[in-house]
Coordinates of C-alpha atoms and ligand atoms in Angstrom, one line a residue:
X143 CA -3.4 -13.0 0.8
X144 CA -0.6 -11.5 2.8
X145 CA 2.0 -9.8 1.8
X146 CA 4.9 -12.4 2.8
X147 CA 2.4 -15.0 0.6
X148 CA 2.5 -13.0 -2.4
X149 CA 6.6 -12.8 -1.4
X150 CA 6.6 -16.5 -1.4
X151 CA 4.1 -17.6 -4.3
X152 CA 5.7 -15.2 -6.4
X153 CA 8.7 -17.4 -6.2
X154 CA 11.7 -15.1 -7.5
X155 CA 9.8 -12.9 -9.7
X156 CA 9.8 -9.6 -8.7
X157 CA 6.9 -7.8 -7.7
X158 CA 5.1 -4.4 -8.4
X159 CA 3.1 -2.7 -5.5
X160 CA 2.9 1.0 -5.0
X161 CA 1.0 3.2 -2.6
X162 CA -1.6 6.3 -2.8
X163 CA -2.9 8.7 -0.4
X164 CA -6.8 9.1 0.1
X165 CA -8.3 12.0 -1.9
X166 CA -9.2 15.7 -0.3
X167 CA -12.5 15.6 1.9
X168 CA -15.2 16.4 -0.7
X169 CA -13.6 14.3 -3.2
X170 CA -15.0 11.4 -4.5
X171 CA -13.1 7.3 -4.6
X172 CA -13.5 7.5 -8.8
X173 CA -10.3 10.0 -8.9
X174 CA -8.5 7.0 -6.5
X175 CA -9.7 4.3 -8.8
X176 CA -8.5 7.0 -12.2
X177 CA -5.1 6.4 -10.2
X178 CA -5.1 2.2 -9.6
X179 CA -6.4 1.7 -13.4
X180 CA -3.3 2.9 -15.3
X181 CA -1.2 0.5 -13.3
X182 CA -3.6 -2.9 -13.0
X183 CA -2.0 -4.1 -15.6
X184 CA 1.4 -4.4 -14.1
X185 CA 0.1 -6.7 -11.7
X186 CA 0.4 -5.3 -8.1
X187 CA -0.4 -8.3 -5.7
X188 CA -1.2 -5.6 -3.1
X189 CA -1.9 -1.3 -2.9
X190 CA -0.9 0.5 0.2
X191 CA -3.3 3.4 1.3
X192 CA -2.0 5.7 3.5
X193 CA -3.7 7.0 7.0
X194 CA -3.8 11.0 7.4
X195 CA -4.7 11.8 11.3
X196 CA -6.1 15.0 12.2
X197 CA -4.7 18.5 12.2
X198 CA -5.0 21.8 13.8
X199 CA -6.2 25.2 12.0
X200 CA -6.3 28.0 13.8
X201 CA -8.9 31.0 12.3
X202 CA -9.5 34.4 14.0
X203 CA -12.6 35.3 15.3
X204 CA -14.3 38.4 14.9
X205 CA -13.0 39.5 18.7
X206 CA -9.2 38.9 17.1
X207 CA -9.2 35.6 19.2
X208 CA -8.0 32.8 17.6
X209 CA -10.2 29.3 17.1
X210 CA -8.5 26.0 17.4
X211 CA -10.2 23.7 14.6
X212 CA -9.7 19.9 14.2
X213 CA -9.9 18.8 11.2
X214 CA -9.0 15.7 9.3
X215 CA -8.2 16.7 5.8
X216 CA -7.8 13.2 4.0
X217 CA -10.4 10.9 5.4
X218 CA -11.3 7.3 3.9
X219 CA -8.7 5.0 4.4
X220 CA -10.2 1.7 5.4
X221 CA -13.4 2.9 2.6
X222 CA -10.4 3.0 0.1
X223 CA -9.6 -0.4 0.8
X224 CA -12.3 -1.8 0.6
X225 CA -13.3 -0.4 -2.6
X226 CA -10.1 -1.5 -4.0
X227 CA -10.6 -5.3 -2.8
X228 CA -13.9 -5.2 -4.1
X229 CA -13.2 -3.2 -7.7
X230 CA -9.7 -4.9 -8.2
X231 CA -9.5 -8.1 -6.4
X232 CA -6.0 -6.7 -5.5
X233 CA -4.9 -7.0 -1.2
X234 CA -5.4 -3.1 0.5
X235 CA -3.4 -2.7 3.0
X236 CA -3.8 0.0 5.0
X237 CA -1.6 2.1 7.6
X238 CA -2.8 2.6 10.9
X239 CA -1.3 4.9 13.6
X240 CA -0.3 5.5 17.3
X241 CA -1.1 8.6 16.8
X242 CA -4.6 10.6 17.2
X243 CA -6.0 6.7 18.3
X244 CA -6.3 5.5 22.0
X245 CA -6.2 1.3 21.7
X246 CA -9.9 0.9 22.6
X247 CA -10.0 2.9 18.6
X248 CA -7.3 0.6 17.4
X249 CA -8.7 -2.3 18.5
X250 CA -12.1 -1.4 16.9
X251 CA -10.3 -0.5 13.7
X252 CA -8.7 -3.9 13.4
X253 CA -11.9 -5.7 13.8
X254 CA -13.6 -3.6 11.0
X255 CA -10.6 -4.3 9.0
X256 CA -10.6 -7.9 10.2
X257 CA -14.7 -8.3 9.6
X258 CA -14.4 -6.3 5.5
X259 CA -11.7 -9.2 5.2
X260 CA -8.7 -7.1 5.0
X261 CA -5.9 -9.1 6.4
X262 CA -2.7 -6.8 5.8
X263 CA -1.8 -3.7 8.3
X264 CA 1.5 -1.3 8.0
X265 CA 1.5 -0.1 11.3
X266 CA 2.8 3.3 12.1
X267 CA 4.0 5.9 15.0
X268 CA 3.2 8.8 12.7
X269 CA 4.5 12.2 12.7
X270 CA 3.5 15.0 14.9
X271 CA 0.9 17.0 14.3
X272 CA 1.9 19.6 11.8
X273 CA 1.5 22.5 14.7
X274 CA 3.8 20.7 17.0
X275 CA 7.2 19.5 17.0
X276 CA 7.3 16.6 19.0
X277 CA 4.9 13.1 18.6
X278 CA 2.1 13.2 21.1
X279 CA 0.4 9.6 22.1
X280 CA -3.5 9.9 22.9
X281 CA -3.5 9.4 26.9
X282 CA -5.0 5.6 26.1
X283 CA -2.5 5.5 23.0
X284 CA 0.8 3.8 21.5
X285 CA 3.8 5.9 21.8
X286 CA 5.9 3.7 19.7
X287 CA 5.0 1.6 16.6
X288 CA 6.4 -1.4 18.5
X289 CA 3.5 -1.0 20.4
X290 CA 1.2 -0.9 18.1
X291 CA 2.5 -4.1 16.7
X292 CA 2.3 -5.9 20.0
X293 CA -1.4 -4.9 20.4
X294 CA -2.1 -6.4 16.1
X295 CA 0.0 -9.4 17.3
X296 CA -1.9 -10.2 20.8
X297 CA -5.7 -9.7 18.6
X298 CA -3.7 -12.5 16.1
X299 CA -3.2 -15.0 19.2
X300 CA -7.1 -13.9 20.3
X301 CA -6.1 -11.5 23.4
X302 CA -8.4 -8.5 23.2
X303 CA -8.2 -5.1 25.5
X304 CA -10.8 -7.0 27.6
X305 CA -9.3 -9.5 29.5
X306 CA -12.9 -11.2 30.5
X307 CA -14.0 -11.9 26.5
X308 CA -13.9 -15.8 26.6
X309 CA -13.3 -18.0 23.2
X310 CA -12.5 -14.6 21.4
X311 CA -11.9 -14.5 17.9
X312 CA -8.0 -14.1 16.6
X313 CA -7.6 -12.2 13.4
X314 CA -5.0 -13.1 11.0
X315 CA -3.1 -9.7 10.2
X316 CA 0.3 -9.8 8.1
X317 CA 2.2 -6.4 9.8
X318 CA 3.9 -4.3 7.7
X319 CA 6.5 -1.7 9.8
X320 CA 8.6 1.2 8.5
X321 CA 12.6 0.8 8.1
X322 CA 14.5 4.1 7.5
X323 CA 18.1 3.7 5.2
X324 CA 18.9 7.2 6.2
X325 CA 17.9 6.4 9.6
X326 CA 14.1 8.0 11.0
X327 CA 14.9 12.0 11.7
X328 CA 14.3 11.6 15.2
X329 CA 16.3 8.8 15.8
X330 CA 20.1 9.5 17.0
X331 CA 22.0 7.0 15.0
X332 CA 21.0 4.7 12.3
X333 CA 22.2 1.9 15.1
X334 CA 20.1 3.0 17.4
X335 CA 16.7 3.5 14.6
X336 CA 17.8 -0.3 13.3
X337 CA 17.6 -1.3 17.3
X338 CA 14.1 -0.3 17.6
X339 CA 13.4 -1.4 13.9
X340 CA 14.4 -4.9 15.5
X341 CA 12.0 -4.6 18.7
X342 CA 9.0 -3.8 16.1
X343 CA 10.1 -7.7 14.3
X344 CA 9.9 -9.0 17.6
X345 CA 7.1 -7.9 18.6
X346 CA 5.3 -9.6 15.5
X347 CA 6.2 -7.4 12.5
X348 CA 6.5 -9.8 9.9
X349 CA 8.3 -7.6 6.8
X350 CA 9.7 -4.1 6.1
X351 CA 8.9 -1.2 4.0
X352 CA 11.4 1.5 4.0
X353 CA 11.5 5.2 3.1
X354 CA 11.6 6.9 0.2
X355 CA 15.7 6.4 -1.0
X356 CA 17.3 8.0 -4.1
X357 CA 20.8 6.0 -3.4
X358 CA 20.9 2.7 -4.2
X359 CA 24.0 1.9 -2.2
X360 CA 22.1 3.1 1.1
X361 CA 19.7 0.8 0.7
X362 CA 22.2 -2.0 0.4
X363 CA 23.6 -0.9 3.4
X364 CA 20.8 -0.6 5.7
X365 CA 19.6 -4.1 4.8
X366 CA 23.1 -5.5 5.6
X367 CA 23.4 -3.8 8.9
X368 CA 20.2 -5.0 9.7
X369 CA 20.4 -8.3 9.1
X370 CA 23.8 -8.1 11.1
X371 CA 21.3 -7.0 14.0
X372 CA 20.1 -10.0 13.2
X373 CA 16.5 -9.1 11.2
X374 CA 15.7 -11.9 9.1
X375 CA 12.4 -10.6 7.5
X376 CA 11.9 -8.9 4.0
X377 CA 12.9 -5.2 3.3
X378 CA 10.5 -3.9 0.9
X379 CA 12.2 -0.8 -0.8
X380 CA 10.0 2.1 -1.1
X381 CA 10.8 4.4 -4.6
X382 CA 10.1 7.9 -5.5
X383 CA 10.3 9.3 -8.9
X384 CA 11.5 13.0 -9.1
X385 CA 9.1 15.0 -10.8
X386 CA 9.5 18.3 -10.0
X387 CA 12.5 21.1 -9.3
X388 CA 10.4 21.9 -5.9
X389 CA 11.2 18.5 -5.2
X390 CA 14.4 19.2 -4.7
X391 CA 13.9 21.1 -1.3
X392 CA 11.0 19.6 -0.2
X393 CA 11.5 15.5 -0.2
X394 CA 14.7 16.3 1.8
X395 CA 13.1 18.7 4.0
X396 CA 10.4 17.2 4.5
X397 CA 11.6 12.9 4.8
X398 CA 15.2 14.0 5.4
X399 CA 16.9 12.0 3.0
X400 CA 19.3 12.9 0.7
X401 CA 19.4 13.6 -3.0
X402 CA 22.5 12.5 -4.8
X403 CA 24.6 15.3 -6.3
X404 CA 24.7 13.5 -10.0
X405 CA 20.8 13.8 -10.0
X406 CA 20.5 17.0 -8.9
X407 CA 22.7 18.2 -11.4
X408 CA 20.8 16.8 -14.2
X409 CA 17.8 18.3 -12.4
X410 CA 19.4 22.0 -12.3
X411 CA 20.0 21.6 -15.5
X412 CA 16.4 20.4 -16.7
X413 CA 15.1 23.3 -18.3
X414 CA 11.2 22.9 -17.1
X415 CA 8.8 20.0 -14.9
X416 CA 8.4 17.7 -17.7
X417 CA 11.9 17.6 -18.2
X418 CA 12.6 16.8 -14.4
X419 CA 9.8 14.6 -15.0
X420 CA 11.7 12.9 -17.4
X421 CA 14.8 12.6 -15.7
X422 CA 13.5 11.6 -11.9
X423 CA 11.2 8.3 -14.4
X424 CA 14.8 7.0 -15.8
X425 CA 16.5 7.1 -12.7
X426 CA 13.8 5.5 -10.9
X427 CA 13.7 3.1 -13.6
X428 CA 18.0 2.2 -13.1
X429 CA 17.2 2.2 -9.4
X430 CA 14.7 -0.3 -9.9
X431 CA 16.3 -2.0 -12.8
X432 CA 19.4 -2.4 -10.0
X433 CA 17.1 -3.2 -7.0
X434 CA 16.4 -6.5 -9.0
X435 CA 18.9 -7.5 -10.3
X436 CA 20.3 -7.6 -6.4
X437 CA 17.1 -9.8 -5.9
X438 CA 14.9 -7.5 -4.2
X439 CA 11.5 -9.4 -4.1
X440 CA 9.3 -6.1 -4.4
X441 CA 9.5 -2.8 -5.3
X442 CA 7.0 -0.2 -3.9
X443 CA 6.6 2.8 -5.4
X444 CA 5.4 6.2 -3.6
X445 CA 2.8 7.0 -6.3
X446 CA 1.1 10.3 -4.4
X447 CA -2.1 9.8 -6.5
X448 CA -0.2 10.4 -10.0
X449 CA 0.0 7.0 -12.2
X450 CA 1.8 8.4 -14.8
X451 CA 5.4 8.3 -14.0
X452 CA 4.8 5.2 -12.1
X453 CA 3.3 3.9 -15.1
X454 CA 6.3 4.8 -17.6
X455 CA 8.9 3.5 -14.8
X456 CA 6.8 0.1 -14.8
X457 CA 6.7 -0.2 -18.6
X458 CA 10.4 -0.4 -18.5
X459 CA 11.0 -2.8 -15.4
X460 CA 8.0 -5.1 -15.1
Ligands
LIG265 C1 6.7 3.1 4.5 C2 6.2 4.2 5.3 C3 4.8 4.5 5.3 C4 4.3 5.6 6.0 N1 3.0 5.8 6.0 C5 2.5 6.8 6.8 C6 1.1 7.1 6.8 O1 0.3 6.4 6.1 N2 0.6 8.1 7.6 C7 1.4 8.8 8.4 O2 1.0 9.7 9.1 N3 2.8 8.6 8.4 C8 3.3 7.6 7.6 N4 4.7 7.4 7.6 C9 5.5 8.3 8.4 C10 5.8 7.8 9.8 O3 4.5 7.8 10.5 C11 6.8 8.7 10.5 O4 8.0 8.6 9.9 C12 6.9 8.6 12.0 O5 7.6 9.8 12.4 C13 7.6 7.4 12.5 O6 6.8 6.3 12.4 P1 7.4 4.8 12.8 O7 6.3 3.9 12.6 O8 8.7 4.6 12.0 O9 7.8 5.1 14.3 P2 8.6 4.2 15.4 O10 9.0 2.9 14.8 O11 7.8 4.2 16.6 O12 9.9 5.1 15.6 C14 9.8 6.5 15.8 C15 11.1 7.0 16.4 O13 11.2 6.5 17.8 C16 12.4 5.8 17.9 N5 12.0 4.7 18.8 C17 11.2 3.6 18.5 N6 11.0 2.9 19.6 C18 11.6 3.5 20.7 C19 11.7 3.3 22.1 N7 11.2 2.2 22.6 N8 12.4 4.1 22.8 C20 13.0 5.2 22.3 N9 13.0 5.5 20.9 C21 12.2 4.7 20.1 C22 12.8 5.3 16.5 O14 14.2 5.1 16.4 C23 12.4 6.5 15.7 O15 13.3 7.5 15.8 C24 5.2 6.4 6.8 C25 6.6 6.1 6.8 C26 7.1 5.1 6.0 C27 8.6 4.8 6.0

């Protein structure tokens, strides 16, 4: 089912989803399924499973030149969904990127994902690769999301790359696209992020998922600017749960967002990990707990492989 069905069926009640990454290359799918079972019984109508492109390693050779190696450190994500679909009878959704994929791969992925009946996409710019500062499209690729979600839209309505296939088949994807309440790094004004947020809905993007937010209020405040830009769709709030001092540093640093300063307080003053642990679960739990009460339809919670935190926050909220 797609994810605006679930929205719909669900009927008020709020939902539980959450999203992991694929394991390390050489890992196997059990530890990914050790990370889903904890949380089954909450529910989730659907599981996100995030796309990891390629990166660049450079070692030295024995001359003292250095060797440019590709290498794609987290495969597996459509084999991930599948598995789940098949173990859990839960919707997988995964992301797909611009990045690293010309739309002769794109279209291919979508009709694997179409043909293992896998009818729910987030679809993504992605990040640069970690060598490089700026986002580089494949020369065949997407440069924006927006895109991305025109090329899932036009395979909905039958149009493939080849303009000569005759009586093709459409698929039926629900597309998922990322919303930003501290605005996307590179963008120069939250205005101007919600502006191209708007272009991905018209191009077919049927819902919302945003990043990682610690501040209620900015939340609130990013949905009512966008629906004064006139987005009508759901916004699907994505929630992390501190567990760590490192933390700290590295969620700003590395999703530019902000931390409030009550939380880090309590967080300076926590005197090891379990104890941020502790504190990061409770005030994921009032976010949440706040989130509903406001009538958010789902939460979505940025699991990183661990269940148990996101297990102890959906004890006390679903
Ligand atoms: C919910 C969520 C899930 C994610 N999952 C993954 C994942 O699985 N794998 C992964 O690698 N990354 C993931 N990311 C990270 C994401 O790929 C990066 O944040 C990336 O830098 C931007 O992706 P986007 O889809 O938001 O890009 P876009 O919507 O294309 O926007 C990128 C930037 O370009 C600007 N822009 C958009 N269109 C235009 C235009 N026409 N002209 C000028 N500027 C424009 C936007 O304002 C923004 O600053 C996720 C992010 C979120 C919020």
């Amino acid at each position: 089912m797609k994810v605006t069905e679930h929205i719909t069926k669900a009927n008020g009640k709020p939902l539980f989803s959450f999203e992991i990454l694929p394991p390390l290359k050489g890992q196997n799918i059990q530890s990914i399924f050790d990370s889903i079972d904890p949380l089954i019984e909450f529910n989730p109508p659907f599981i996100d499973v995030t796309y990891h492109r390629e990166e660049y390693e450079y070692k030295e050779r024995e001359n003292g030149l250095l060797q440019k190696k590709i290498v794609k450190k987290r495969p597996g994500t459509v084999g991930i969904c599948a598995g789940i679909q098949n173990r859990y009878n839960v919707d997988a959704i995964p992301h797909i990127l611009c990045g690293g994929f010309t739309k002769e791969d794109t279209e291919n992925l979508l009709i694997d994902l179409d043909f293992l009946g896998i009818n729910n996409v987030v679809a993504l710019r992605g990040d640069a690769v970690k060598s490089e500062t700026y986002f580089k499209p494949e020369k065949e690729g997407h440069t924006y999301a927006s895109e991305l979600v025109t090329q899932i839209s036009n395979l909905n309505k039958g149009i493939y790359l080849d303009e000569d296939l005759q009586n093709s088949t459409k698929t039926d994807f629900c597309i998922g696209v990322a919303g930003y309440p501290e605005k996307h790094m590179e963008a120069p004004s939250l205005d101007s992020d919600i502006h191209f947020v708007k272009q991905k809905i018209k191009n077919g993007a049927d819902y919302i998922i945003t990043q990682m937010f610690f501040d209620n209020q900015k939340f609130f405040d990013f949905v009512a600017k966008c629906r004064t830009a006139g987005i009508t769709v759901p916004i699907i709030p994505g929630l992390k749960p501190l567990a760590t001092v490192k933390q700290l540093n590295l969620i700003p640093h590395r999703f530019k967002v902000d931390l409030p300063d009550e939380l880090i307080k309590e967080v300076v003053r926590a005197k090891n990990n379990e104890a941020v642990s502790q504190i990061g679960t409770e005030w994921c739990v009032s976010q949440s707990k706040q989130l509903i009460e406001a009538g958010i339809p789902v939460l979505h919670y940025y699991s990183m492989g661990k269940a148990n935190n996101i297990r102890a926050i959906a004890k006390q909220v679903f």
